[in-house]
Coordinates of C-alpha atoms in Angstrom, one line a residue:
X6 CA 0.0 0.0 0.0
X7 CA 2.9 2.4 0.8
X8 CA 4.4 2.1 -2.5
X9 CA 0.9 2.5 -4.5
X10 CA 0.5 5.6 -1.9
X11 CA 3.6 7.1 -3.3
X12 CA 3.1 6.5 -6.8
X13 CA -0.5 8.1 -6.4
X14 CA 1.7 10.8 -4.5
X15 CA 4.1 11.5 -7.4
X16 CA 1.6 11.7 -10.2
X17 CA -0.8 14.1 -8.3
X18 CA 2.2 15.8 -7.7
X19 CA 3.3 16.3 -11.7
X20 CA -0.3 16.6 -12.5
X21 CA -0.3 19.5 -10.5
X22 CA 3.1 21.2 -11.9
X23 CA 2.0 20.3 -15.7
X24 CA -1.4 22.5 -15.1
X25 CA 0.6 25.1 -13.7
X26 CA 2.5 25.3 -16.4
X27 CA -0.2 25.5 -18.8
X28 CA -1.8 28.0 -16.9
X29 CA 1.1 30.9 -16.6
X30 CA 2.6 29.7 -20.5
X31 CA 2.5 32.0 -23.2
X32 CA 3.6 30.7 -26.6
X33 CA 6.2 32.8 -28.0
X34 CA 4.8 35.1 -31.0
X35 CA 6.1 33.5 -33.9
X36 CA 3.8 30.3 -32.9
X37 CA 1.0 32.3 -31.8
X38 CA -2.3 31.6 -34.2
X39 CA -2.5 35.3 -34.8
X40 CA 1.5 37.1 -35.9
X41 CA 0.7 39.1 -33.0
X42 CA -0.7 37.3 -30.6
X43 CA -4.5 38.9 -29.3
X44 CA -3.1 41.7 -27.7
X45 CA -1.2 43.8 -30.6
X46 CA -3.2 44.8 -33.1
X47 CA -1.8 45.0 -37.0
X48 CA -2.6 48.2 -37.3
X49 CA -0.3 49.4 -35.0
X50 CA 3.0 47.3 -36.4
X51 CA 1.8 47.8 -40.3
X52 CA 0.3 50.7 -42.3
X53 CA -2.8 49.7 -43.5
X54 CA -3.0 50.3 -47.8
X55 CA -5.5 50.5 -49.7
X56 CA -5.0 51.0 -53.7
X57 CA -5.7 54.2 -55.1
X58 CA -8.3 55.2 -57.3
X59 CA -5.9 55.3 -60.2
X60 CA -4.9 51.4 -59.7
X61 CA -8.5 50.4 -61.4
X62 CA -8.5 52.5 -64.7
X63 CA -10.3 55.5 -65.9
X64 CA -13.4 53.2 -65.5
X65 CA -12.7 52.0 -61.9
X66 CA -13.4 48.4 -63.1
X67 CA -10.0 47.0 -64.0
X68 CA -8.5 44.7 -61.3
X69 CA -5.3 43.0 -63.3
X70 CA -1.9 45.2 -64.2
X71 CA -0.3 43.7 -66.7
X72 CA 4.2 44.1 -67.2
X73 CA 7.3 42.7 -68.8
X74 CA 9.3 40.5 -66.4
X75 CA 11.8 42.7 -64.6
X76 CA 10.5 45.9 -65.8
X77 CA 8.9 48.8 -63.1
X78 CA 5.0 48.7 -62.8
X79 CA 3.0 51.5 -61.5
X80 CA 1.2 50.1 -58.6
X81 CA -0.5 53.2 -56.4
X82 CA -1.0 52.7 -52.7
X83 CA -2.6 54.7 -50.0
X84 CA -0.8 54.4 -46.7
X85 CA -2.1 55.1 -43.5
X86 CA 0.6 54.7 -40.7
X87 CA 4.5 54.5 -40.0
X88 CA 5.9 53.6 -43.4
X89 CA 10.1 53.7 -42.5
X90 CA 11.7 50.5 -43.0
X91 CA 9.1 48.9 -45.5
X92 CA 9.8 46.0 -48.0
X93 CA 7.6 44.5 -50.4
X94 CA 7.1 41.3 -51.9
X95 CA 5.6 39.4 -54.2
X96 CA 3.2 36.8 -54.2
X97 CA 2.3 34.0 -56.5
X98 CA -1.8 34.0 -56.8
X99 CA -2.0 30.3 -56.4
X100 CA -0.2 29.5 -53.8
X101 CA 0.6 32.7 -52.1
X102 CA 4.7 31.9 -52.0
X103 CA 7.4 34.8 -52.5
X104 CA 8.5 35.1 -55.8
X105 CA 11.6 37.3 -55.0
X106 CA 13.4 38.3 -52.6
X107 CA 12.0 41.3 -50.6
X108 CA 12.7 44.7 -51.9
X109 CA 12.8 48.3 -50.1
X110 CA 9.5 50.3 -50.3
X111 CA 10.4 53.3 -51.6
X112 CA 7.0 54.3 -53.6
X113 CA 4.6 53.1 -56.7
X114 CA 7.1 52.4 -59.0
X115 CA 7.7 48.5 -58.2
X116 CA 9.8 46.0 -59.9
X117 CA 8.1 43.3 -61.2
X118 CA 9.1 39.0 -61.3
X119 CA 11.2 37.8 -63.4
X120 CA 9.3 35.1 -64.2
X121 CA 5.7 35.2 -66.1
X122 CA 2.3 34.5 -64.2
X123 CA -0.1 36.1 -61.5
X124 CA 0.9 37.8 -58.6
X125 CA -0.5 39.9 -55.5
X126 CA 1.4 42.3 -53.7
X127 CA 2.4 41.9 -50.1
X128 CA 4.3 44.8 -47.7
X129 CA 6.7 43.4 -45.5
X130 CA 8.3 44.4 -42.0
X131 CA 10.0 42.4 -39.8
X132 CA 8.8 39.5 -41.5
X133 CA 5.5 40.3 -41.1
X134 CA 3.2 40.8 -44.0
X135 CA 0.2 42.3 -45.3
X136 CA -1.3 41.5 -48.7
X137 CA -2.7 44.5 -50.7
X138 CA -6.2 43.4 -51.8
X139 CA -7.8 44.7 -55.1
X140 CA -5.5 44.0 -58.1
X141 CA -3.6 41.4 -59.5
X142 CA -0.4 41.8 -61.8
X143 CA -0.1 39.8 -64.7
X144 CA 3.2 39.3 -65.7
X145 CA 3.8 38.5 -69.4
X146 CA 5.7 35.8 -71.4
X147 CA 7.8 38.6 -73.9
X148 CA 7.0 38.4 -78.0
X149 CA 10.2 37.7 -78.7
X150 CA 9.9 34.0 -76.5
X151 CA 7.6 33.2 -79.7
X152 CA 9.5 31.0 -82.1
X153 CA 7.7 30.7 -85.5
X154 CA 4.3 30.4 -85.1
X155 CA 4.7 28.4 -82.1
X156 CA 5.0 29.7 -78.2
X157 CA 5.6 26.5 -75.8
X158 CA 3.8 23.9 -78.1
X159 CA 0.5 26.5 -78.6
X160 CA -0.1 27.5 -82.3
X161 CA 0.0 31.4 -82.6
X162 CA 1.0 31.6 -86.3
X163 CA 2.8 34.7 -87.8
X164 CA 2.2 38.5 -87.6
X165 CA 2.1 40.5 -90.4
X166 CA 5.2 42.6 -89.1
X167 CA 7.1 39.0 -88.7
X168 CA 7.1 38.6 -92.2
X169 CA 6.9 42.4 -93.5
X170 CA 9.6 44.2 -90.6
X171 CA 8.8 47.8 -92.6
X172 CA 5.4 47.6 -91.9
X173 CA 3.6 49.8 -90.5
X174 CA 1.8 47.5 -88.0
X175 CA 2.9 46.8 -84.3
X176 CA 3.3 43.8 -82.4
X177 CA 2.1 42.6 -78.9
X178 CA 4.3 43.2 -76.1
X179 CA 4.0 39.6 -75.1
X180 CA 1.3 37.2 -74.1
X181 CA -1.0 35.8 -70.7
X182 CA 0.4 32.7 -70.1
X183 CA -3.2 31.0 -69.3
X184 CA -3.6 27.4 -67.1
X185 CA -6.9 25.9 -66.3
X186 CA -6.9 27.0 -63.3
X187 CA -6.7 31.0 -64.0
X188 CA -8.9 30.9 -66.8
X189 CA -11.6 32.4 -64.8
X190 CA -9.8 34.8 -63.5
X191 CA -11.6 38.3 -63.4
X192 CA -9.9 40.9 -65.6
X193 CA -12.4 43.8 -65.0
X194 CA -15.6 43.7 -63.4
X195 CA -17.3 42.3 -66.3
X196 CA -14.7 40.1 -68.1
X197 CA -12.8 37.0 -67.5
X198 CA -9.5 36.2 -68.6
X199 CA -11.4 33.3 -70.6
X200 CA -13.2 35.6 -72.5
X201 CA -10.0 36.5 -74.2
X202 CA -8.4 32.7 -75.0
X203 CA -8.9 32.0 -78.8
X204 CA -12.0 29.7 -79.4
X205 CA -9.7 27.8 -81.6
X206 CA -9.9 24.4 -80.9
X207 CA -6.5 24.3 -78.9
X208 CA -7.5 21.9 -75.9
X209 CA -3.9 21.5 -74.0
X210 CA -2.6 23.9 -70.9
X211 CA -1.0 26.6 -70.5
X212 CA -2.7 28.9 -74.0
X213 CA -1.4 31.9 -74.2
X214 CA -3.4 35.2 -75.3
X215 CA -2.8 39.0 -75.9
X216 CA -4.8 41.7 -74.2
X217 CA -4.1 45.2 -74.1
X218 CA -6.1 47.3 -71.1
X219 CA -7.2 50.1 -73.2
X220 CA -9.7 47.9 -74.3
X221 CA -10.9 46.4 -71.2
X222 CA -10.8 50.1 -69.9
X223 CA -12.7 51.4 -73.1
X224 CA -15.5 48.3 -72.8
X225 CA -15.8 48.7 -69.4
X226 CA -16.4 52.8 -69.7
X227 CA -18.9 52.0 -72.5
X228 CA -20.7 49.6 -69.5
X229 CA -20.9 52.6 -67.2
X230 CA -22.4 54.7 -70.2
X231 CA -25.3 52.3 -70.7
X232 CA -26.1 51.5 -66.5
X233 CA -26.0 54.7 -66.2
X234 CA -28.8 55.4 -68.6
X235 CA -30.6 52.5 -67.3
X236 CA -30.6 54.0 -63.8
X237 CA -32.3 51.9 -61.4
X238 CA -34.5 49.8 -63.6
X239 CA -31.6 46.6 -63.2
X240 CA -29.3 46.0 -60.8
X241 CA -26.7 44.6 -63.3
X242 CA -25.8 45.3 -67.2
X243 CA -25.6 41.8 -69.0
X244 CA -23.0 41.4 -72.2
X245 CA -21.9 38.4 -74.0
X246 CA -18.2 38.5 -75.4
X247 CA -18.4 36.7 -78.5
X248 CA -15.2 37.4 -79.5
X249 CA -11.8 39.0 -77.9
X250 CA -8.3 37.8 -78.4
X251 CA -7.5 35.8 -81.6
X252 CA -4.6 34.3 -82.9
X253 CA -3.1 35.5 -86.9
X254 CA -3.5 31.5 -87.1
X255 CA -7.0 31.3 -86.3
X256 CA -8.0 35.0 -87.6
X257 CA -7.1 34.0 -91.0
X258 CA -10.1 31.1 -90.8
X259 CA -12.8 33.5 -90.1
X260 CA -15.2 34.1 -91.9
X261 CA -15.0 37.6 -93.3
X262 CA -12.2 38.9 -90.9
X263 CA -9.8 41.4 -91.5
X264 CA -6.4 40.1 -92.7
X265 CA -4.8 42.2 -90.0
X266 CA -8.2 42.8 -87.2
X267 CA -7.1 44.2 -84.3
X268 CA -8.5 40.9 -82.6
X269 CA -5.0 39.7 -82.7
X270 CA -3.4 42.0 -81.0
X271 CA -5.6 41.6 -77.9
X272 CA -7.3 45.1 -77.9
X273 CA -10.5 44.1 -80.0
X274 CA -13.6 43.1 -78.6
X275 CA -17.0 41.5 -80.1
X276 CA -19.5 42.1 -77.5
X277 CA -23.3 41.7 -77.4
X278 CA -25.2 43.8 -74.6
X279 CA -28.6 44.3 -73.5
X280 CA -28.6 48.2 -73.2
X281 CA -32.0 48.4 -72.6
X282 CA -32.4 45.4 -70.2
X283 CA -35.5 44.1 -71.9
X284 CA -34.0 40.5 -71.9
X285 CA -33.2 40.3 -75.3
X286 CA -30.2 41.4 -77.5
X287 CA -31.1 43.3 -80.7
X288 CA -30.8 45.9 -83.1
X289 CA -32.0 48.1 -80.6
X290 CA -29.2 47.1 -78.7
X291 CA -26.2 47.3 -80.8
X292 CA -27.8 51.0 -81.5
X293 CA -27.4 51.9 -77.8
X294 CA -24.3 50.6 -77.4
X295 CA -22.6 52.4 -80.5
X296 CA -24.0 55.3 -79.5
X297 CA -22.0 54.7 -75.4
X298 CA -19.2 54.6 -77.5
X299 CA -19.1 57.4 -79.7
X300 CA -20.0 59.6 -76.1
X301 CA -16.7 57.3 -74.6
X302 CA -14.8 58.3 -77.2
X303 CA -15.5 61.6 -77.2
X304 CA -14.8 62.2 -73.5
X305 CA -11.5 60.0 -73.6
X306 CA -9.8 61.0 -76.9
X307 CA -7.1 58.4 -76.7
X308 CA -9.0 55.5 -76.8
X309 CA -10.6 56.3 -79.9
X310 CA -10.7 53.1 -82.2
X311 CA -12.6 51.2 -84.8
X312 CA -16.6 50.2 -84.3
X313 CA -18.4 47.9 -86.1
X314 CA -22.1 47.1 -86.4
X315 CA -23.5 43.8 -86.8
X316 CA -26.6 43.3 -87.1
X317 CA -27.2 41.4 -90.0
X318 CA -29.4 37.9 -89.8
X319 CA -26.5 35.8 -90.2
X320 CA -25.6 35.9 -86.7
X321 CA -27.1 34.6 -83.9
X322 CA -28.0 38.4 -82.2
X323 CA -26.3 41.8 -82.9
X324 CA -23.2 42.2 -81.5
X325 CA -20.9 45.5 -81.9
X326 CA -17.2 45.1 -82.1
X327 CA -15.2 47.7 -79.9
X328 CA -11.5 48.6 -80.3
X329 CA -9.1 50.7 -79.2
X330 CA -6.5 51.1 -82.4
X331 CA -5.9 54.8 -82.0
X332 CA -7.4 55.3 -85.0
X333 CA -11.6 56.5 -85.9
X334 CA -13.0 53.9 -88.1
X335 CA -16.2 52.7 -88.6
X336 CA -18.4 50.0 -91.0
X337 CA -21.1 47.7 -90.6
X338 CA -21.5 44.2 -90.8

């Protein structure tokens, strides 16, 4: 009995010191659930920031930036707090991993990854983080990684100014490299990046587009133009994007298209909208929406472009095609 007394004895005994323990122990703050603990707020050890206005377009609808690998991006935050000794970093979208190594704050003008894909931005101090919410950067694969008509195994086919190098046409700066699992990645508050991946017949992963934001910009202004009008007679503005990026390969087996359209160089849209939110999309339709762009256009010189009017009863509705080429043109179709 003694010695069962004393075992009872000893384990009461370290019972007793473990609960103790438990009791006065605070976890240091590195393994704390919160990176401060629940008494230091992250306001107080990081400015809070909030994109400006400016990040989202003239239209206040775009949410991707879009850069060359390595080159600076204008990225323009609103901080609110102590901003000495602040580094920023890089984020991959899908897995939230730094791309980079940190790099000193120092104002908008950021540097971007080296290598291609979607990122967020984070700010950094003492290892703590804060991810800027909003807008996503796009980084591109450049032109020049195009060999022939091929980029990574996905069928592109030739530009005019790859074969003619005196003419008087430009080139995209580079291209979206697209996986199925970005593809419905929203662009601007209306568009995905899907609506801008050649319908082509090109099955495999990654595909690879062009897609210049004066367009998205430009569409998304011409949106704004027709809700606006509408008032409060729908709560949303519904559009169809029949056609947005296409590939010189694929361009050239369309019906009726434009040896050099502006589709391939990712700022052409083909877009059918309900501007008068009957439910249906018309001649009516296309009507109101030439009409949002002409008034776009003529508030926002520089992204004057081409406009075409379809309407004819060999499509399946009216749709209106929108760019932004630099250039007035107009025709029907």
């Amino acid at each position: 009995m003694g010695r069962r007394a004393a075992r009872a004895t000893t384990f009461i005994v370290a019972l007793a010191s473990a609960v103790g323990f438990v009791t006065v122990y605070q976890p240091p703050r590195a393994l704390a659930r919160a990176p401060f603990g629940d008494h230091v707020p992250l306001d107080s050890m990081m400015p809070r920031a909030v994109l400006a206005r400016s990040a989202f377009g003239r239209s206040g609808a775009l949410q991707v930036r879009f850069a060359l690998p390595g080159e600076r991006v204008n990225y323009p935050l609103e901080l609110q707090g102590d901003t000495a000794r602040l580094d920023y970093a890089w984020e991959r979208l899908t897995d939230s991993l730094p791309a980079a190594a940190l790099r000193v704050f120092t104002g908008d003008s950021l540097v971007v990854p080296a290598d291609p894909g979607f990122y967020q931005l984070a700010l950094v101090r003492n290892g703590i983080r804060r991810v800027v919410d909003g807008l996503t950067l796009a980084v591109l694969v450049p032109f020049d990684e195009k060999k022939g008509p091929l980029l990574d195994g996905y069928r592109i086919g030739t530009y005019r100014a790859e074969r003619h190098r005196d003419a008087d046409v430009d080139l995209p700066a580079g291209f979206v490299k697209v996986t199925a699992s970005e593809a419905d990645l929203q662009i601007t508050k209306h568009l995905r990046l899907s609506d801008f991946l050649t319908h082509d017949g090109q099955d495999g992963w990654p595909r690879y587009a062009a897609v210049n934001p004066r367009v998205l910009d430009k569409l998304e202004l011409v949106v704004e133009r027709i809700a606006h009008r509408l008032g409060e007679r729908t709560p949303e503005v519904e559009l169809e994007v029949h056609s947005a990026y296409r590939t010189p390969a694929w361009n050239r087996r369309v019906p009726r298209a434009a040896r050099d359209s502006r589709h391939q160089y990712g700022d052409a849209v083909d877009v059918a909208i309900d501007a008068n939110a009957d439910g249906r999309m018309d001649a009516r339709d296309a009507r109101l929406v030439a009409a949002a762009v002409d008034s776009v256009e003529a508030e926002y010189p520089d992204l004057v472009g081409g406009m075409g009017v379809y309407t004819s009863g060999r499509y399946r509705h009216p749709y209106v095609h929108i760019d932004a080429r630099g250039k007035r043109a107009r025709w029907r179709g």
